[in-house]
Amino acid sequence: MNWTVRLTVNGEPRTLALDDPRVTLLDLLRERLHLTGTKKGCDRGQCGACTVLVDGRRINSCLTLAASLDGAEITTIEGVADGDHLHPVQEAFIAHDALQCGFCTPGQIMSAIGLINEGQAGDDAERIREGMSGNLCRCSAYVGIVEAVQNAQQTLASKKTERAA
Ligand code: FES
Ligand code: FES
C-alpha cells in the first residue's frame, strides 16, 4: 500500500509517497528532503531540537506523523531567512551569543519565531523562559537565548509599527 502526503515545505509544494504510514515529520524532513537543519535530539518529545512550524504553530516534528499533515504548510530553519538576509530572530541569536555548540539552535529559533507569532513572548523574561521551556540547551545558553528572544520581539514589533505608519 502507498500513502501520499501533500505538503508545502518552505514555500515549495511537495507530493511525497510514504512507504510507511508511521514515518514522522522529522524523519521525512531529514531523510527524504535532506533538510537536516532540524535536529533529532531525543526523538521522544522531550528536548525541542526538532521544532518546526506547521501552519505557523510550533510543534515537535519527532512526535508528528507526516501522514497526518496532508495539506499543511511546514517551515523549517532552512526557510526563515529572506535570501541573504537572516530572520531577525537569527540575527538576535548571533548578537546575544545565544548558542555554543549550536545543536539546539534551529529548534530554539523556530520555537522563538512561533512564540513571537503567537503574541505570547511579552517583554517579561520570565514569560519568555516559560514559553521556551520545551527547548532544552545542554550548553546552558539560556541567558543569551532569553535576551535574543526579547530583542527580536522588539525588533519585529517596531518593524510592524513602521509598516503600519
Ligand atoms: S527530538 Fe523531538 S523533542 Fe527531542
Ligand atoms: S547551544 Fe549547545 S545544546 Fe544549546
PDB file of C-alpha atoms and ligand atoms in Angstrom:
ATOM      1  CA  MET A   1       0.000   0.000   0.000  1.00  0.00           C
ATOM      2  CA  ASN A   2       1.095   3.534  -0.718  1.00  0.00           C
ATOM      3  CA  TRP A   3       0.383   6.648   1.313  1.00  0.00           C
ATOM      4  CA  THR A   4       0.768  10.037  -0.299  1.00  0.00           C
ATOM      5  CA  VAL A   5       1.046  13.315   1.535  1.00  0.00           C
ATOM      6  CA  ARG A   6       0.989  16.799   0.010  1.00  0.00           C
ATOM      7  CA  LEU A   7       2.919  19.413   1.907  1.00  0.00           C
ATOM      8  CA  THR A   8       4.236  22.883   1.271  1.00  0.00           C
ATOM      9  CA  VAL A   9       7.749  22.931   2.690  1.00  0.00           C
ATOM     10  CA  ASN A  10       9.436  26.320   2.964  1.00  0.00           C
ATOM     11  CA  GLY A  11       7.107  27.621   0.259  1.00  0.00           C
ATOM     12  CA  GLU A  12       7.646  24.723  -2.127  1.00  0.00           C
ATOM     13  CA  PRO A  13       4.768  22.313  -2.852  1.00  0.00           C
ATOM     14  CA  ARG A  14       5.802  18.674  -2.431  1.00  0.00           C
ATOM     15  CA  THR A  15       3.905  15.457  -3.048  1.00  0.00           C
ATOM     16  CA  LEU A  16       5.537  12.596  -1.204  1.00  0.00           C
ATOM     17  CA  ALA A  17       4.762   8.904  -1.302  1.00  0.00           C
ATOM     18  CA  LEU A  18       5.346   7.349   2.113  1.00  0.00           C
ATOM     19  CA  ASP A  19       6.305   3.691   2.249  1.00  0.00           C
ATOM     20  CA  ASP A  20       5.391   3.555   5.933  1.00  0.00           C
ATOM     21  CA  PRO A  21       2.464   5.497   7.458  1.00  0.00           C
ATOM     22  CA  ARG A  22       4.415   5.733  10.737  1.00  0.00           C
ATOM     23  CA  VAL A  23       7.155   7.979   9.358  1.00  0.00           C
ATOM     24  CA  THR A  24       7.493  11.116  11.450  1.00  0.00           C
ATOM     25  CA  LEU A  25       7.706  14.597  10.038  1.00  0.00           C
ATOM     26  CA  LEU A  26      11.231  14.792  11.485  1.00  0.00           C
ATOM     27  CA  ASP A  27      12.441  11.732   9.567  1.00  0.00           C
ATOM     28  CA  LEU A  28      10.678  12.891   6.417  1.00  0.00           C
ATOM     29  CA  LEU A  29      12.407  16.280   6.596  1.00  0.00           C
ATOM     30  CA  ARG A  30      15.853  14.924   7.389  1.00  0.00           C
ATOM     31  CA  GLU A  31      15.975  11.689   5.439  1.00  0.00           C
ATOM     32  CA  ARG A  32      13.729  12.292   2.431  1.00  0.00           C
ATOM     33  CA  LEU A  33      14.038  16.048   1.915  1.00  0.00           C
ATOM     34  CA  HIS A  34      17.592  16.362   3.299  1.00  0.00           C
ATOM     35  CA  LEU A  35      16.593  19.342   5.436  1.00  0.00           C
ATOM     36  CA  THR A  36      18.999  18.437   8.196  1.00  0.00           C
ATOM     37  CA  GLY A  37      18.855  21.779  10.000  1.00  0.00           C
ATOM     38  CA  THR A  38      16.025  20.297  12.061  1.00  0.00           C
ATOM     39  CA  LYS A  39      17.766  18.173  14.689  1.00  0.00           C
ATOM     40  CA  LYS A  40      16.956  14.848  16.282  1.00  0.00           C
ATOM     41  CA  GLY A  41      17.821  15.126  19.950  1.00  0.00           C
ATOM     42  CA  CYS A  42      15.685  12.755  21.998  1.00  0.00           C
ATOM     43  CA  ASP A  43      13.149  11.565  19.365  1.00  0.00           C
ATOM     44  CA  ARG A  44      10.520  11.459  22.105  1.00  0.00           C
ATOM     45  CA  GLY A  45       9.202  14.985  22.627  1.00  0.00           C
ATOM     46  CA  GLN A  46      11.489  16.000  25.466  1.00  0.00           C
ATOM     47  CA  CYS A  47      14.129  18.338  24.053  1.00  0.00           C
ATOM     48  CA  GLY A  48      12.592  20.594  21.359  1.00  0.00           C
ATOM     49  CA  ALA A  49      15.559  20.195  18.980  1.00  0.00           C
ATOM     50  CA  CYS A  50      13.127  19.080  16.254  1.00  0.00           C
ATOM     51  CA  THR A  51      10.807  22.114  16.492  1.00  0.00           C
ATOM     52  CA  VAL A  52       9.333  23.329  13.191  1.00  0.00           C
ATOM     53  CA  LEU A  53       6.273  25.409  12.318  1.00  0.00           C
ATOM     54  CA  VAL A  54       3.173  23.690  10.941  1.00  0.00           C
ATOM     55  CA  ASP A  55       0.678  26.237   9.637  1.00  0.00           C
ATOM     56  CA  GLY A  56       2.550  28.810  11.718  1.00  0.00           C
ATOM     57  CA  ARG A  57       2.384  26.898  15.004  1.00  0.00           C
ATOM     58  CA  ARG A  58       5.402  25.265  16.601  1.00  0.00           C
ATOM     59  CA  ILE A  59       5.393  21.523  17.027  1.00  0.00           C
ATOM     60  CA  ASN A  60       7.830  18.763  17.878  1.00  0.00           C
ATOM     61  CA  SER A  61       8.303  17.095  14.499  1.00  0.00           C
ATOM     62  CA  CYS A  62       9.529  13.873  16.158  1.00  0.00           C
ATOM     63  CA  LEU A  63       6.061  13.354  17.631  1.00  0.00           C
ATOM     64  CA  THR A  64       4.093  14.178  14.493  1.00  0.00           C
ATOM     65  CA  LEU A  65       3.215  11.643  11.816  1.00  0.00           C
ATOM     66  CA  ALA A  66       3.832  13.033   8.351  1.00  0.00           C
ATOM     67  CA  ALA A  67       0.723  11.218   7.087  1.00  0.00           C
ATOM     68  CA  SER A  68      -1.451  13.344   9.396  1.00  0.00           C
ATOM     69  CA  LEU A  69      -0.309  16.608   7.807  1.00  0.00           C
ATOM     70  CA  ASP A  70      -1.794  16.387   4.316  1.00  0.00           C
ATOM     71  CA  GLY A  71      -2.226  19.946   3.009  1.00  0.00           C
ATOM     72  CA  ALA A  72      -0.122  21.560   5.748  1.00  0.00           C
ATOM     73  CA  GLU A  73       2.442  24.299   5.379  1.00  0.00           C
ATOM     74  CA  ILE A  74       5.764  23.469   7.020  1.00  0.00           C
ATOM     75  CA  THR A  75       8.502  25.949   7.828  1.00  0.00           C
ATOM     76  CA  THR A  76      11.928  24.750   8.905  1.00  0.00           C
ATOM     77  CA  ILE A  77      15.070  26.647   9.851  1.00  0.00           C
ATOM     78  CA  GLU A  78      16.152  26.492   6.178  1.00  0.00           C
ATOM     79  CA  GLY A  79      13.098  28.571   5.244  1.00  0.00           C
ATOM     80  CA  VAL A  80      13.242  31.521   7.636  1.00  0.00           C
ATOM     81  CA  ALA A  81      15.928  33.752   6.085  1.00  0.00           C
ATOM     82  CA  ASP A  82      14.973  36.067   3.235  1.00  0.00           C
ATOM     83  CA  GLY A  83      17.681  35.281   0.666  1.00  0.00           C
ATOM     84  CA  ASP A  84      20.918  36.573   2.167  1.00  0.00           C
ATOM     85  CA  HIS A  85      19.065  38.410   4.943  1.00  0.00           C
ATOM     86  CA  LEU A  86      18.790  36.466   8.145  1.00  0.00           C
ATOM     87  CA  HIS A  87      15.499  36.442  10.039  1.00  0.00           C
ATOM     88  CA  PRO A  88      15.541  38.964  12.942  1.00  0.00           C
ATOM     89  CA  VAL A  89      15.453  36.045  15.409  1.00  0.00           C
ATOM     90  CA  GLN A  90      18.553  34.535  13.767  1.00  0.00           C
ATOM     91  CA  GLU A  91      20.295  37.914  13.923  1.00  0.00           C
ATOM     92  CA  ALA A  92      19.373  38.317  17.585  1.00  0.00           C
ATOM     93  CA  PHE A  93      20.751  34.862  18.458  1.00  0.00           C
ATOM     94  CA  ILE A  94      24.088  35.858  16.931  1.00  0.00           C
ATOM     95  CA  ALA A  95      24.110  39.298  18.553  1.00  0.00           C
ATOM     96  CA  HIS A  96      23.360  37.876  22.009  1.00  0.00           C
ATOM     97  CA  ASP A  97      25.682  34.852  21.833  1.00  0.00           C
ATOM     98  CA  ALA A  98      22.651  32.651  22.317  1.00  0.00           C
ATOM     99  CA  LEU A  99      24.440  29.477  21.265  1.00  0.00           C
ATOM    100  CA  GLN A 100      27.516  27.437  21.973  1.00  0.00           C
ATOM    101  CA  CYS A 101      27.618  24.074  20.169  1.00  0.00           C
ATOM    102  CA  GLY A 102      24.550  25.085  18.122  1.00  0.00           C
ATOM    103  CA  PHE A 103      22.786  21.717  18.230  1.00  0.00           C
ATOM    104  CA  CYS A 104      19.644  23.055  19.887  1.00  0.00           C
ATOM    105  CA  THR A 105      19.722  26.358  17.991  1.00  0.00           C
ATOM    106  CA  PRO A 106      17.466  25.588  14.988  1.00  0.00           C
ATOM    107  CA  GLY A 107      14.782  24.314  17.374  1.00  0.00           C
ATOM    108  CA  GLN A 108      15.252  27.309  19.687  1.00  0.00           C
ATOM    109  CA  ILE A 109      14.922  29.728  16.769  1.00  0.00           C
ATOM    110  CA  MET A 110      11.816  28.037  15.348  1.00  0.00           C
ATOM    111  CA  SER A 111      10.269  27.968  18.792  1.00  0.00           C
ATOM    112  CA  ALA A 112      11.099  31.660  19.332  1.00  0.00           C
ATOM    113  CA  ILE A 113       9.550  32.589  15.966  1.00  0.00           C
ATOM    114  CA  GLY A 114       6.423  30.623  16.893  1.00  0.00           C
ATOM    115  CA  LEU A 115       6.279  32.196  20.357  1.00  0.00           C
ATOM    116  CA  ILE A 116       6.585  35.714  18.954  1.00  0.00           C
ATOM    117  CA  ASN A 117       3.958  34.986  16.260  1.00  0.00           C
ATOM    118  CA  GLU A 118       1.601  33.703  18.927  1.00  0.00           C
ATOM    119  CA  GLY A 119       1.984  37.068  20.681  1.00  0.00           C
ATOM    120  CA  GLN A 120       2.978  35.119  23.784  1.00  0.00           C
ATOM    121  CA  ALA A 121       6.510  36.355  24.325  1.00  0.00           C
ATOM    122  CA  GLY A 122       5.723  39.620  26.100  1.00  0.00           C
ATOM    123  CA  ASP A 123       8.558  41.736  27.375  1.00  0.00           C
ATOM    124  CA  ASP A 124       8.985  39.795  30.526  1.00  0.00           C
ATOM    125  CA  ALA A 125      11.993  37.442  30.716  1.00  0.00           C
ATOM    126  CA  GLU A 126      10.098  35.020  32.940  1.00  0.00           C
ATOM    127  CA  ARG A 127       7.295  34.669  30.379  1.00  0.00           C
ATOM    128  CA  ILE A 128       9.832  34.054  27.641  1.00  0.00           C
ATOM    129  CA  ARG A 129      11.567  31.404  29.761  1.00  0.00           C
ATOM    130  CA  GLU A 130       8.205  29.730  30.325  1.00  0.00           C
ATOM    131  CA  GLY A 131       7.269  29.966  26.628  1.00  0.00           C
ATOM    132  CA  MET A 132      10.621  28.468  25.597  1.00  0.00           C
ATOM    133  CA  SER A 133      10.686  25.820  28.317  1.00  0.00           C
ATOM    134  CA  GLY A 134      10.123  22.976  25.827  1.00  0.00           C
ATOM    135  CA  ASN A 135      13.504  23.702  24.238  1.00  0.00           C
ATOM    136  CA  LEU A 136      16.457  22.391  26.194  1.00  0.00           C
ATOM    137  CA  CYS A 137      20.034  23.572  25.770  1.00  0.00           C
ATOM    138  CA  ARG A 138      22.752  21.245  27.004  1.00  0.00           C
ATOM    139  CA  CYS A 139      25.261  24.098  26.812  1.00  0.00           C
ATOM    140  CA  SER A 140      23.008  26.170  29.045  1.00  0.00           C
ATOM    141  CA  ALA A 141      22.988  29.243  26.820  1.00  0.00           C
ATOM    142  CA  TYR A 142      19.667  30.256  28.362  1.00  0.00           C
ATOM    143  CA  VAL A 143      20.609  33.809  29.376  1.00  0.00           C
ATOM    144  CA  GLY A 144      21.536  34.702  25.803  1.00  0.00           C
ATOM    145  CA  ILE A 145      18.508  32.871  24.395  1.00  0.00           C
ATOM    146  CA  VAL A 146      16.062  34.856  26.537  1.00  0.00           C
ATOM    147  CA  GLU A 147      17.821  38.132  25.689  1.00  0.00           C
ATOM    148  CA  ALA A 148      17.748  37.247  21.986  1.00  0.00           C
ATOM    149  CA  VAL A 149      14.027  36.476  22.036  1.00  0.00           C
ATOM    150  CA  GLN A 150      13.313  39.718  23.916  1.00  0.00           C
ATOM    151  CA  ASN A 151      15.389  41.697  21.457  1.00  0.00           C
ATOM    152  CA  ALA A 152      13.945  40.009  18.340  1.00  0.00           C
ATOM    153  CA  GLN A 153      10.448  40.587  19.600  1.00  0.00           C
ATOM    154  CA  GLN A 154      11.167  44.330  19.993  1.00  0.00           C
ATOM    155  CA  THR A 155      12.713  44.483  16.509  1.00  0.00           C
ATOM    156  CA  LEU A 156       9.739  42.709  14.933  1.00  0.00           C
ATOM    157  CA  ALA A 157       7.248  44.896  16.838  1.00  0.00           C
ATOM    158  CA  SER A 158       8.932  48.102  15.680  1.00  0.00           C
ATOM    159  CA  LYS A 159       9.038  46.837  12.068  1.00  0.00           C
ATOM    160  CA  LYS A 160       5.302  46.178  12.326  1.00  0.00           C
ATOM    161  CA  THR A 161       4.703  49.709  13.650  1.00  0.00           C
ATOM    162  CA  GLU A 162       6.816  51.196  10.834  1.00  0.00           C
ATOM    163  CA  ARG A 163       4.806  49.258   8.244  1.00  0.00           C
ATOM    164  CA  ALA A 164       1.519  50.435   9.785  1.00  0.00           C
ATOM    165  CA  ALA A 165       2.642  54.110   9.848  1.00  0.00           C
TER     166      ALA A 165
HETATM  167  S1  FES B   1      13.880  15.305  19.055  1.00  0.00           S
HETATM  168 FE1  FES B   1      11.837  15.954  19.151  1.00  0.00          FE
HETATM  169  S2  FES B   1      11.587  16.724  21.155  1.00  0.00           S
HETATM  170 FE2  FES B   1      13.620  15.900  21.120  1.00  0.00          FE
HETATM  171  S1  FES B   2      23.996  25.518  22.180  1.00  0.00           S
HETATM  172 FE1  FES B   2      24.677  23.507  22.633  1.00  0.00          FE
HETATM  173  S2  FES B   2      22.845  22.488  23.162  1.00  0.00           S
HETATM  174 FE2  FES B   2      22.243  24.541  23.033  1.00  0.00          FE
END
